[in-house]
Coordinates of C-alpha atoms in Angstrom, one line a residue:
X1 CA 126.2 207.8 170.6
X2 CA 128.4 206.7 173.7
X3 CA 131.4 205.1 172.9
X4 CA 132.9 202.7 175.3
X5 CA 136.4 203.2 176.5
X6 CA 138.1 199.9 176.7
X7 CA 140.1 199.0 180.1
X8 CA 143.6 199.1 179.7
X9 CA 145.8 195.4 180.1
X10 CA 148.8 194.7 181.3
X11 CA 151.4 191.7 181.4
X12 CA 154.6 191.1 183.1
X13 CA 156.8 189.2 180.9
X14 CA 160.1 187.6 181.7
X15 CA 162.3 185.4 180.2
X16 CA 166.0 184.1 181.1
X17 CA 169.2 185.0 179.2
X18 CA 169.5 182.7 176.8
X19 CA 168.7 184.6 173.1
X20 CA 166.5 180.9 172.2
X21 CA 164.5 181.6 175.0
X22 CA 164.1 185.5 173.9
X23 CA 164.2 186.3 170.4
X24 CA 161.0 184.4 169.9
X25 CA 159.3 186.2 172.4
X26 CA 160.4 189.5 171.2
X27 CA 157.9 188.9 168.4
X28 CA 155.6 187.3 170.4
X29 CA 155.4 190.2 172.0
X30 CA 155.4 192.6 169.4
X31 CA 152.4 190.9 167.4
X32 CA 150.4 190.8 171.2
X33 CA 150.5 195.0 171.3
X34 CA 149.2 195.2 167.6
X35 CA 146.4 192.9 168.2
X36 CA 145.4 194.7 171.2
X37 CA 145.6 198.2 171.7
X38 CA 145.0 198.6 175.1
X39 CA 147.4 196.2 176.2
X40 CA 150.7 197.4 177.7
X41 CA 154.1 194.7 178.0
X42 CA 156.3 195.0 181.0
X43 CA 159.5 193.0 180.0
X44 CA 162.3 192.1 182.5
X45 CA 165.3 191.5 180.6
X46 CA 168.4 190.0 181.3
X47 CA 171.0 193.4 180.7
X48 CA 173.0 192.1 178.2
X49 CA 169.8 191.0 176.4
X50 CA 168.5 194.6 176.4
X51 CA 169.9 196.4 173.3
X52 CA 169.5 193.0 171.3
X53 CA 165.7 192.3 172.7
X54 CA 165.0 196.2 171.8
X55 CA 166.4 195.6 168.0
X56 CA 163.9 192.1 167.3
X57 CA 161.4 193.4 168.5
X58 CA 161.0 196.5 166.2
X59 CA 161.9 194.2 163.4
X60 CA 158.1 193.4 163.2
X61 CA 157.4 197.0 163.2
X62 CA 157.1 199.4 160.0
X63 CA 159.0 202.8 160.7
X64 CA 155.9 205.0 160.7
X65 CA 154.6 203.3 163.4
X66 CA 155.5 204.0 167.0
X67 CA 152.3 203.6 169.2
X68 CA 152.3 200.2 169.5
X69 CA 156.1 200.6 170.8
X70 CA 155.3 203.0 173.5
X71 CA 153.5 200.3 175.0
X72 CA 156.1 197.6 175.6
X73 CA 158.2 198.8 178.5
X74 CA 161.8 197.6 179.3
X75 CA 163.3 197.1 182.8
X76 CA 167.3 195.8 182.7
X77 CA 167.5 193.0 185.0
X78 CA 171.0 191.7 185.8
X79 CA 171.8 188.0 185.1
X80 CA 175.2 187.7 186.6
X81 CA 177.9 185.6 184.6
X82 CA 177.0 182.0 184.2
X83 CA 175.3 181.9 180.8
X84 CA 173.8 178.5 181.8
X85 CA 172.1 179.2 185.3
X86 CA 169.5 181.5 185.7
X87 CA 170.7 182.1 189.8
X88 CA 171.3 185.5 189.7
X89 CA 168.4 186.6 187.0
X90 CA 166.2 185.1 189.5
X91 CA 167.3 187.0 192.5
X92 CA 167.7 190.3 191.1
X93 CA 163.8 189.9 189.3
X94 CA 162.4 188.8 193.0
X95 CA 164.0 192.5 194.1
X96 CA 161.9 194.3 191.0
X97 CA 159.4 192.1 191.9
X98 CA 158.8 193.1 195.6
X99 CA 159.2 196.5 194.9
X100 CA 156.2 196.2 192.4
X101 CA 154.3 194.2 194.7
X102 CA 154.4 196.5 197.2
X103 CA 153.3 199.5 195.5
X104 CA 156.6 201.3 194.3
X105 CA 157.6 202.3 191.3
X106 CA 160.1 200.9 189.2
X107 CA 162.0 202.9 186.3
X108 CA 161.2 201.2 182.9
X109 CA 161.9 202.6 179.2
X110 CA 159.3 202.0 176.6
X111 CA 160.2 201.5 173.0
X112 CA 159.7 204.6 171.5
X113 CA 162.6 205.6 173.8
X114 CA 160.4 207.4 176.7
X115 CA 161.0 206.8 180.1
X116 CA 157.8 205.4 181.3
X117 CA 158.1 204.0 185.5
X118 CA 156.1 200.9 186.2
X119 CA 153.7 201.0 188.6
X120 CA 150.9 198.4 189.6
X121 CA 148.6 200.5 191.6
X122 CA 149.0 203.2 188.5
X123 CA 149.0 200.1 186.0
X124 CA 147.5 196.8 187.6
X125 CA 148.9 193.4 186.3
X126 CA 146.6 190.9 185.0
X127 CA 148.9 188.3 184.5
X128 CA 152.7 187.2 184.4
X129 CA 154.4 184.9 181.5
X130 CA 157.4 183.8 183.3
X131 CA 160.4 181.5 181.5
X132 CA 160.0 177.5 182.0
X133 CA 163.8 177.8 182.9
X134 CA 163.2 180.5 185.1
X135 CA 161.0 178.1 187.3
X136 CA 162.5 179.5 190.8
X137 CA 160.3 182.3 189.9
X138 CA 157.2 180.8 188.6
X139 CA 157.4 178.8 192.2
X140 CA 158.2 182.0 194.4
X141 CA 155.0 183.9 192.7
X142 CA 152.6 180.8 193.3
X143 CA 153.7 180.5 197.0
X144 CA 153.1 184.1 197.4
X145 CA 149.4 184.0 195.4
X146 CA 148.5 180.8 197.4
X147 CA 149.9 182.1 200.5
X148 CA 149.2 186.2 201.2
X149 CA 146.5 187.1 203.4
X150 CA 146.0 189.3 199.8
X151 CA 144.1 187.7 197.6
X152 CA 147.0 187.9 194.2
X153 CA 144.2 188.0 191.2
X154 CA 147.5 187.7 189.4
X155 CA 147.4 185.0 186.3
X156 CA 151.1 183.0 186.5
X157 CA 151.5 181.6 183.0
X158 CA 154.6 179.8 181.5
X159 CA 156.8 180.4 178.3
X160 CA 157.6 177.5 176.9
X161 CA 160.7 177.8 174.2
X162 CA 160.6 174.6 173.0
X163 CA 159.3 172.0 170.6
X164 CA 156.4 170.6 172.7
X165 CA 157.2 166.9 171.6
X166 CA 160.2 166.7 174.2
X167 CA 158.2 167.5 177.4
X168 CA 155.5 164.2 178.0
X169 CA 158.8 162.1 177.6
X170 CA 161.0 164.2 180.0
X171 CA 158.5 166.1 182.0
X172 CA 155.4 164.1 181.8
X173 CA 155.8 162.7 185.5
X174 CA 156.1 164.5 188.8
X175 CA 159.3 162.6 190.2
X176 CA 159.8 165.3 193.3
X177 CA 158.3 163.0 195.6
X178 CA 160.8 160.1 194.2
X179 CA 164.0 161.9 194.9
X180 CA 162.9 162.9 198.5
X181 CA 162.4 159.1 199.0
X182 CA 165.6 158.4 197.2
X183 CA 167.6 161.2 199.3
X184 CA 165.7 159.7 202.4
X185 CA 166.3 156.5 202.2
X186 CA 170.0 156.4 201.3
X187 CA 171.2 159.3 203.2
X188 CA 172.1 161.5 200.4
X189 CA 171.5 164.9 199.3
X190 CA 167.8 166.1 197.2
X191 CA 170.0 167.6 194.7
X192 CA 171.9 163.9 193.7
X193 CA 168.5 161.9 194.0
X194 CA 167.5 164.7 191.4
X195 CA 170.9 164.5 189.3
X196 CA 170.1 160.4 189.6
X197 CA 166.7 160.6 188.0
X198 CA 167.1 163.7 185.5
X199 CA 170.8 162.8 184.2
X200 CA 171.8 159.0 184.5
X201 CA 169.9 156.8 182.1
X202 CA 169.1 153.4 183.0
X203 CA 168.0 152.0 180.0
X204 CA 164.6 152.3 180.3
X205 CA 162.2 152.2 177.3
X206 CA 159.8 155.8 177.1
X207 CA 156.6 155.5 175.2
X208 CA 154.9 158.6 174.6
X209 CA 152.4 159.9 171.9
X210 CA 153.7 161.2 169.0
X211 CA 156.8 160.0 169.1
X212 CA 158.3 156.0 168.5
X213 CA 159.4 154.1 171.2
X214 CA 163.4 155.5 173.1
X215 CA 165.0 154.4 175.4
X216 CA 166.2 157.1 177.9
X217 CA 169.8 157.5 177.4
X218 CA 168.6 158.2 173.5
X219 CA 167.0 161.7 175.1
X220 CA 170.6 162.8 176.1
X221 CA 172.7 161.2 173.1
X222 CA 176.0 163.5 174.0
X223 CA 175.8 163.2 177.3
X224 CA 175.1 166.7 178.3
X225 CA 176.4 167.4 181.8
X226 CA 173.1 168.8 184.2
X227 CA 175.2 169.1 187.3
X228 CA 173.3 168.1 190.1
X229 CA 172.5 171.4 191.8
X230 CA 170.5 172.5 188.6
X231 CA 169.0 169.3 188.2
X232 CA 167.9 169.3 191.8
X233 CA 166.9 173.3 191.8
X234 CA 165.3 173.2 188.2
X235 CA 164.9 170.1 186.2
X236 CA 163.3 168.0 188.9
X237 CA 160.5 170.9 189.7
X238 CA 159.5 171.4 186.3
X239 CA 156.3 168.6 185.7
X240 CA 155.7 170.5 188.9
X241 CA 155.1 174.2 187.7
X242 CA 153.3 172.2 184.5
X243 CA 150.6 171.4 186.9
X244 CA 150.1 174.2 188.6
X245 CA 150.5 176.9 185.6
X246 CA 147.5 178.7 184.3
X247 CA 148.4 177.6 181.0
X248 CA 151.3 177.7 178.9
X249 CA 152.4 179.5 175.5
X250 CA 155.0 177.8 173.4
X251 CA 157.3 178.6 170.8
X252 CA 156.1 175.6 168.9
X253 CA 153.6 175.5 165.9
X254 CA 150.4 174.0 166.3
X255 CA 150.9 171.9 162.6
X256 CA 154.4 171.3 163.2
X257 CA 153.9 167.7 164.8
X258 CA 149.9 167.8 164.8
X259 CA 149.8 164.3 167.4
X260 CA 152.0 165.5 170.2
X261 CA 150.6 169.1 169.9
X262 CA 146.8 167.4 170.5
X263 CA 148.5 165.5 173.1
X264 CA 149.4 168.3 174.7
X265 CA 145.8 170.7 174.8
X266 CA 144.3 166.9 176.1
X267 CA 146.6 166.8 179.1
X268 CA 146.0 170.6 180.3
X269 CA 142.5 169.9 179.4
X270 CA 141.8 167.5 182.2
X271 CA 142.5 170.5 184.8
X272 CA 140.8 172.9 182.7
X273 CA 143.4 174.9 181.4
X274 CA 145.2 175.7 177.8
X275 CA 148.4 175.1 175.4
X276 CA 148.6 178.1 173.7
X277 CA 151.1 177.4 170.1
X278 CA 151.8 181.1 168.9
X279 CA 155.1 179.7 166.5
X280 CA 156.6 179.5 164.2
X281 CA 157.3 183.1 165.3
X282 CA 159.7 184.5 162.8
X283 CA 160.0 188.4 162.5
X284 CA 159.4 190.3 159.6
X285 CA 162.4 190.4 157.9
X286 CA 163.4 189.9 154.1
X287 CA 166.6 187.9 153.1
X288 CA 168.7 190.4 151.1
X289 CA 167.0 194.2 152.2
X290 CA 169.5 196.8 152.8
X291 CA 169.5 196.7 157.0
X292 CA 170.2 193.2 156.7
X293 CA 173.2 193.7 154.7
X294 CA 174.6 196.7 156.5
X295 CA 173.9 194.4 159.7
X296 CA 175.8 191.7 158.4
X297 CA 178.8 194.0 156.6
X298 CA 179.6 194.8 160.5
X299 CA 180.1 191.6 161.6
X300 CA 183.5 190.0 162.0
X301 CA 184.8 186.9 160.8
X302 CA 186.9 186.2 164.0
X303 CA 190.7 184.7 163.5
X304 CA 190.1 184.9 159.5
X305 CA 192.4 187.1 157.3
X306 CA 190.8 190.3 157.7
X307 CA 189.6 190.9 153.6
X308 CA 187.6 188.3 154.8
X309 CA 185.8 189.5 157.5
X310 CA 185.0 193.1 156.1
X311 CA 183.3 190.6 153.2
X312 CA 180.9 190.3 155.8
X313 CA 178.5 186.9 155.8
X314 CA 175.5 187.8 152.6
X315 CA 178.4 188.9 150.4
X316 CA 180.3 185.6 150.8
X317 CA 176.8 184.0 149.7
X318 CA 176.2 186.3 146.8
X319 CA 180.1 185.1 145.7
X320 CA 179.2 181.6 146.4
X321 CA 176.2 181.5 144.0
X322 CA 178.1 183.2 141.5
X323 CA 180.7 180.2 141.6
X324 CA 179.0 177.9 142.3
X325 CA 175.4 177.8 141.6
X326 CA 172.0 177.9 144.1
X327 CA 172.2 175.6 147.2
X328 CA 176.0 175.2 147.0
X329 CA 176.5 176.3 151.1
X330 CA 176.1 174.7 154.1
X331 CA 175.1 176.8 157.5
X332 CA 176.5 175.2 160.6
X333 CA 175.0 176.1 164.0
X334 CA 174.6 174.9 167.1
X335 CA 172.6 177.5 168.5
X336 CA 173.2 180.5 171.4
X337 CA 174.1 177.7 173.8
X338 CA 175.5 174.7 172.5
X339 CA 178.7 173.0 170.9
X340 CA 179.6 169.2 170.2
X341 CA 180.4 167.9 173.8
X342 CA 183.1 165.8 171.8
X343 CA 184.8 168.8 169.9
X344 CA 187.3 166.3 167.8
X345 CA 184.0 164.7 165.9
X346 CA 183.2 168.8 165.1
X347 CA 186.4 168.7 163.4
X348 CA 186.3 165.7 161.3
X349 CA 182.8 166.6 160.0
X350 CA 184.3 170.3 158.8
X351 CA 187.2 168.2 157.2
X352 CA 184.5 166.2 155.6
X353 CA 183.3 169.1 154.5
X354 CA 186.2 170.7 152.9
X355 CA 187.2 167.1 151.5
X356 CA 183.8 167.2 149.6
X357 CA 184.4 170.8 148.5
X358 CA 181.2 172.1 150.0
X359 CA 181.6 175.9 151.1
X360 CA 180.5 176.6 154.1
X361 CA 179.3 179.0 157.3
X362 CA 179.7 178.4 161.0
X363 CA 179.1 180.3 163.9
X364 CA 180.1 180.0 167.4
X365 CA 177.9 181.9 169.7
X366 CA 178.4 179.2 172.5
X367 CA 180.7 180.4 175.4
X368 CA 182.3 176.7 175.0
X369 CA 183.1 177.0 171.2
X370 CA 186.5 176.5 170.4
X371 CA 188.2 175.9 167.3
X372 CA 192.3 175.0 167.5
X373 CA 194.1 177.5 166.2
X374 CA 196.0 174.6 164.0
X375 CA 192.4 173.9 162.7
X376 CA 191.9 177.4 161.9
X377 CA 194.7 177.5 159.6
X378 CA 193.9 174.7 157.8
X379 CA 189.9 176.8 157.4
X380 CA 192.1 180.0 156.3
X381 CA 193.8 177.5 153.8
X382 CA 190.8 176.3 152.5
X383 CA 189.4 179.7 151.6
X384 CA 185.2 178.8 151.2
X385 CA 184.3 179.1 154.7
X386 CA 183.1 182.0 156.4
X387 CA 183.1 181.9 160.2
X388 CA 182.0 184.5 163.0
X389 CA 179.9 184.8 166.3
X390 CA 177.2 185.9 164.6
X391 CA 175.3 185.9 161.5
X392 CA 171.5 187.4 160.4
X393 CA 170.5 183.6 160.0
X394 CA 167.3 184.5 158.5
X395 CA 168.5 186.8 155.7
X396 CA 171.4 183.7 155.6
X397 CA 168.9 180.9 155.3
X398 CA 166.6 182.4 152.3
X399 CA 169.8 183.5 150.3
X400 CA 169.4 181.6 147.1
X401 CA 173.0 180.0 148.0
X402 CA 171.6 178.2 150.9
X403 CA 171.7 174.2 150.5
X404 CA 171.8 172.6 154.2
X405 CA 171.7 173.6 157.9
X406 CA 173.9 171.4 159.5
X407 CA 172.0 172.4 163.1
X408 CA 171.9 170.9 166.6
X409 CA 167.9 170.9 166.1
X410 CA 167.1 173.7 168.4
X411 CA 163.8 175.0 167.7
X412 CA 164.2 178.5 166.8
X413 CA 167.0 177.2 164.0
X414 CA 164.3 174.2 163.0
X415 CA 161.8 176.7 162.6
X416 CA 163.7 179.0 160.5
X417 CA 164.7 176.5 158.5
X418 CA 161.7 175.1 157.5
X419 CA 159.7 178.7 157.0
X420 CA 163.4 179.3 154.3
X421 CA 162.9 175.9 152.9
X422 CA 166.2 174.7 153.8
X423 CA 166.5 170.7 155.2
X424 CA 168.7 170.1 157.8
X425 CA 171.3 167.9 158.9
X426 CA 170.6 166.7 162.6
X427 CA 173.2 166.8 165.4
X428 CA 171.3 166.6 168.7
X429 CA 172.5 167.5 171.9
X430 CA 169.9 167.7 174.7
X431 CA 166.4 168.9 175.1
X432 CA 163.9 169.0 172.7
X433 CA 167.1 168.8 170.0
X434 CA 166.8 164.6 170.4
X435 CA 163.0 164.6 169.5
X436 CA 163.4 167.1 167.2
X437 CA 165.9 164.7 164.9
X438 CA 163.6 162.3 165.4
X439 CA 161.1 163.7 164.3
X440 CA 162.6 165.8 161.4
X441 CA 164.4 162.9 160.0
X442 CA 161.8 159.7 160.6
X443 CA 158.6 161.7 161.1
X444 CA 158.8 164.0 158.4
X445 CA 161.7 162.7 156.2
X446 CA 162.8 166.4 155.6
X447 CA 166.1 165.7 157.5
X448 CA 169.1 163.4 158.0
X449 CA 170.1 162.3 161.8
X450 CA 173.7 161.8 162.9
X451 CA 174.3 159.0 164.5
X452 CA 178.0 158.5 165.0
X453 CA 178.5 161.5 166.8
X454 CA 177.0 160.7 169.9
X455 CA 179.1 160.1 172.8
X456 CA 178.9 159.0 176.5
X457 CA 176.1 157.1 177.2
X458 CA 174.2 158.7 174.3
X459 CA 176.1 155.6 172.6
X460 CA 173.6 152.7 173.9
X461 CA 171.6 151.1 171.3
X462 CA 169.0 152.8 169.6
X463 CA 165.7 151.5 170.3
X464 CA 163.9 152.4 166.5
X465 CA 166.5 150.8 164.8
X466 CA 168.2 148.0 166.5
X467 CA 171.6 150.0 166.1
X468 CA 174.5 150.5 168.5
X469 CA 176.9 153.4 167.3
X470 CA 180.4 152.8 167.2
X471 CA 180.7 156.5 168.1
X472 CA 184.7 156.7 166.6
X473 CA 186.1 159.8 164.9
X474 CA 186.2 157.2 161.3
X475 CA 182.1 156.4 161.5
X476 CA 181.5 160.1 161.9
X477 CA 183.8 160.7 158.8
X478 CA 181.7 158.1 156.6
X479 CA 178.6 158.8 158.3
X480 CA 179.2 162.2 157.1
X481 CA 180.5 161.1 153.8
X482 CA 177.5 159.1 152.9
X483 CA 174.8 161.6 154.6
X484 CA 176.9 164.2 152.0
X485 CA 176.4 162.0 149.0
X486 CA 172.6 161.9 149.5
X487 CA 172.1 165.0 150.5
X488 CA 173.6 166.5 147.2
X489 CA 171.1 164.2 145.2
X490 CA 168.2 162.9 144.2
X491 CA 167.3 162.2 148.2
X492 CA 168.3 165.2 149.4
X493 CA 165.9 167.0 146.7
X494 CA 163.4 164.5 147.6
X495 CA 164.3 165.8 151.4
X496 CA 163.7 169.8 150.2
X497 CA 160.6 169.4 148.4
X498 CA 159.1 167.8 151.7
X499 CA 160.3 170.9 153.5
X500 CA 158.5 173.3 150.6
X501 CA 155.3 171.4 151.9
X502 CA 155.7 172.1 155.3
X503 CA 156.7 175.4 154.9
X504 CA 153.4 176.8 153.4
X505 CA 151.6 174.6 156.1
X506 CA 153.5 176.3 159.3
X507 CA 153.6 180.1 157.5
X508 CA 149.8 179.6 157.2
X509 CA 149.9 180.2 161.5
X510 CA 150.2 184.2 160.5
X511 CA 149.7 184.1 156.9
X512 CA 146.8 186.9 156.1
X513 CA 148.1 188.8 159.4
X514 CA 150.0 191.1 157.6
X515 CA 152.8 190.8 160.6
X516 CA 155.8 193.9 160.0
X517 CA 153.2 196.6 158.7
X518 CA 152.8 198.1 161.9
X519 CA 148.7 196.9 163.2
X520 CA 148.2 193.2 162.0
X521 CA 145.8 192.9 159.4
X522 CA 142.7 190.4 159.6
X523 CA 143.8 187.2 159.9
X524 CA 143.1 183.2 160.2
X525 CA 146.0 181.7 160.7
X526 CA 146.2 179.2 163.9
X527 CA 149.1 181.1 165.2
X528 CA 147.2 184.1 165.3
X529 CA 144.3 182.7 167.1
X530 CA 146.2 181.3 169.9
X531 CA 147.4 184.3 170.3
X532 CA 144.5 186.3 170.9
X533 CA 143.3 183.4 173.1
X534 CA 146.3 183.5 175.3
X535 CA 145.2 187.4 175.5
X536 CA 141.9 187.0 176.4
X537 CA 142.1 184.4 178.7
X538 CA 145.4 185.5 180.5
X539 CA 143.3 189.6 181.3
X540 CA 140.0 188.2 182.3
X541 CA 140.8 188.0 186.2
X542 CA 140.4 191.2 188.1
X543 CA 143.8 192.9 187.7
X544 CA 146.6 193.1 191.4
X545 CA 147.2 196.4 192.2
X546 CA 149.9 195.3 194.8
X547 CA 150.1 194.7 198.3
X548 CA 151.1 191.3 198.4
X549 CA 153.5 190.1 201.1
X550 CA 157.4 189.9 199.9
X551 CA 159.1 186.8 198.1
X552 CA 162.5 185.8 198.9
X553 CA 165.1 187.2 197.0

């Protein structure tokens, strides 16, 4: 009997330096090596990612089992200091990038903790699965594969971490060609034209499937500030690198809003090409288990007394339910990235908070979260808060204490709270956090939207309902008030046994898959599938070897 070796794969992966954009594809990556065991990762991460990236991914892992690790290789990539622009990530990768290109090898470190170099002529690359928001480099590898004398048999697909329902409505058209015009014809630069179209609503009314009726400014209801460079370098380009991308695998789960998501597969369908919807992606990870507690015990409740902070986040949960019964907390995040863009309506909600009594958890992960310190001591005063930079918000959000999410509707935090069974109260800030509320709260009814708290232009009238918001620190405080009241009820419970519902629906994506014991067992689930299409389809070309002329870096 012959057996038949099976070639080897290999993918470049790499994603930008923003933890939303790689903590989900830290498992996406781990569950791609155990369904396919000739397939070897090559990840170039942001430096200060590194240690992090290294940790989630083995989270998915059982201890026993290190072969699949010594096939996902690490190379540190440095991302400079702006936490919002993906500049200097993009410069430094082009550098790795040419060497690899052109033959040489490049010093990696595999899981397992081996140094393994990279090299394509040692280890050809089938395909790369660059970050939508690391565009510059999706554009500089498709020059270079439509351009060498070379032939690049290089697949360049895109990483999409985001809910899928926010791209027809802001990246559905190409408007490149309109800010040239604009720029053109009015004798100013590409990257205002740009700012123009991507950041200064007019007003107008967006129909897309999926989703009711908006009116622009409803997409950016605080008013988040692009800056025109970015909008000119990025923003604009992106219905661009949508057209030309082999395909695309999102974050986003195939069930999670079933008419957008078939939108979606029609669209690439017409040019022949594939939406790929690995999520929810959510590592294997228990709420409660040992690690997770010993992780959280070393965390620090930053500017509390410091009994409090060596309490450390799951122990403050375990002291709420004692006092004061299941689903007593609230968990407020806004994400890696984001804060209120109008910090005083922050701080009326968390006195609406502790005027309700409601204990509570808040992290500030943002580089532009800031909490007075007058505030603070008023928090120290009230006593049933916990607050720090960090928290293990899975092991947080199954904790039997666990009531609501206040959440700025990111997806990774919409995800996790709907695979805990925890409903969520919506702040939006930009993105796919605007659809997401919608969604969550009119679509699904497993959510409430704030209103009040917009700001800027965000404040226009609302298209669904009719409603202008007065947008003063007194509406948020009864907004707030009255969201409160229902959420603590009969609606709210109404609200959580929705979420129950959808929660067995979206774990169904791995369910039988056996994900965290090491090799995934057989499995069904829709996530898993598209998955394993995303592998075959993304290491069927002939593999590059190298030899393709330089990009600029």
């Amino acid at each position: 009997m012959t057996l038949t070796v099976q070639p080897s794969k290999h993918i470049l992966i790499v994603p930008v330096h923003m933890w939303g954009h790689v903590r989900p594809l830290c498992i996406a990556s781990a569950r791609m090596v155990k369904l396919r065991p000739t397939l070897t990762l090559t990840i170039c991460i942001a430096s200060r990612m590194y240690d992090r990236a290294r940790t989630e991914i083995m989270r998915d892992f059982a201890h026993d089992d290190k072969e699949p690790l010594s096939r996902i290789r690490m190379i540190s990539v440095y991302e400079g200091k702006n936490t919002l622009d993906p500049e200097a990530l993009v410069d430094n990768f082009l550098a790795v990038w040419n060497k690899l290109s052109s033959g040489e090898t490049v010093s990696a470190k595999s899981l397992d903790g081996v140094e393994r170099s990279v090299n394509l002529r040692e280890a050809p690359l089938n395909a790369t699965l660059i970050d939508s928001y690391a565009l510059e480099i999706f554009m500089a590898l498709q020059k270079q594969r439509e351009s060498s004398s070379t032939p690049l048999h290089l697949n360049i697909y895109t990483w999409l971490p985001v809910a899928t329902n926010c791209i027809p409505p802001l990246f559905g058209v190409d408007m490149w060609p309109l800010a040239e015009a604009i720029a053109e014809r009015e004798g100013i630069s590409f990257n205002d034209a740009a700012h123009r179209i991507c950041a200064e609503p007019v007003g107008r009314l967006v129909e897309c499937a999926g989703m009711p009726p908006m009116y622009d400014h409803e997409y950016s209801p605080q008013a988040f500030p692009s800056g025109a460079e970015r909008c000119g370098r990025i923003f604009i380009k992106v219905p661009r690198m949508l057209a030309q991308t082999d395909g695309i695998l999102t974050i986003d789960a195939a069930d999670y809003q079933p008419e957008v998501t078939a939108a979606m597969r029609a669209q690439l369908a017409e040019t022949g090409r594939k939406m790929y919807y690995a999520g929810p992606l959510i590592a294997n990870a228990e709420s409660g288990t040992s690690s997770q507690r010993k992780q959280s015990a070393q965390d620090t409740a930053d500017d509390l007394p410091a009994e409090h902070g060596q309490q450390g986040v799951l122990d403050f949960m375990d002291a709420q339910l004692k006092a004061r019964g299941e689903r007593s907390v609230m968990y407020v995040s806004f994400g890696s990235m984001f804060w209120p863009l109008d910090p005083a309506k922050l701080l009326v909600a968390l006195e609406v908070l502790m005027e309700q009594n409601v204990p509570f958890v808040i992290t500030r992960p943002s580089p532009f979260a800031q909490i007075p310190d007058d505030f603070m001591k008023k928090l120290e005063e009230y006593g049933q808060v916990y607050i720090a930079d960090w928290v293990p918000q899975q092991a947080l959000l199954h904790h039997p204490a666990m009531g609501w999410c206040l959440t700025h509707g990111g997806h990774n935090t919409t995800l996790e709270c709907i695979t805990a069974g925890v409903p969520m109260i919506v702040w939006p800030i930009v993105m796919d956090q605007p659809t997401n509320a919608v969604h969550l709260s009119d679509g699904l009814n497993v959510a409430y939207e704030l209103i009040e708290v917009r700001n800027g232009h965000g404040l226009g009238r609302i298209y669904r309902t009719g409603y202008t918001p007065v947008g003063t620190l007194d509406a948020v405080r009864e907004e707030l008030r009255d969201v409160l009241a229902r959420a603590f009820g009969a609606d709210g419970e109404a609200k959580r046994g929705r979420v129950e519902a959808l929660k067995e629906r979206l774990l169904s994506a791995w369910q039988g898959s056996g994900s965290g014991q090491g090799r995934l067992k057989d499995g069904s689930g829709i996530g898993r599938r598209e998955v394993e299409a995303f592998l075959d389809d993304a290491c069927a070309r002939v593999p590059f070897t190298g030899g393709g002329v330089a990009v600029a870096a």
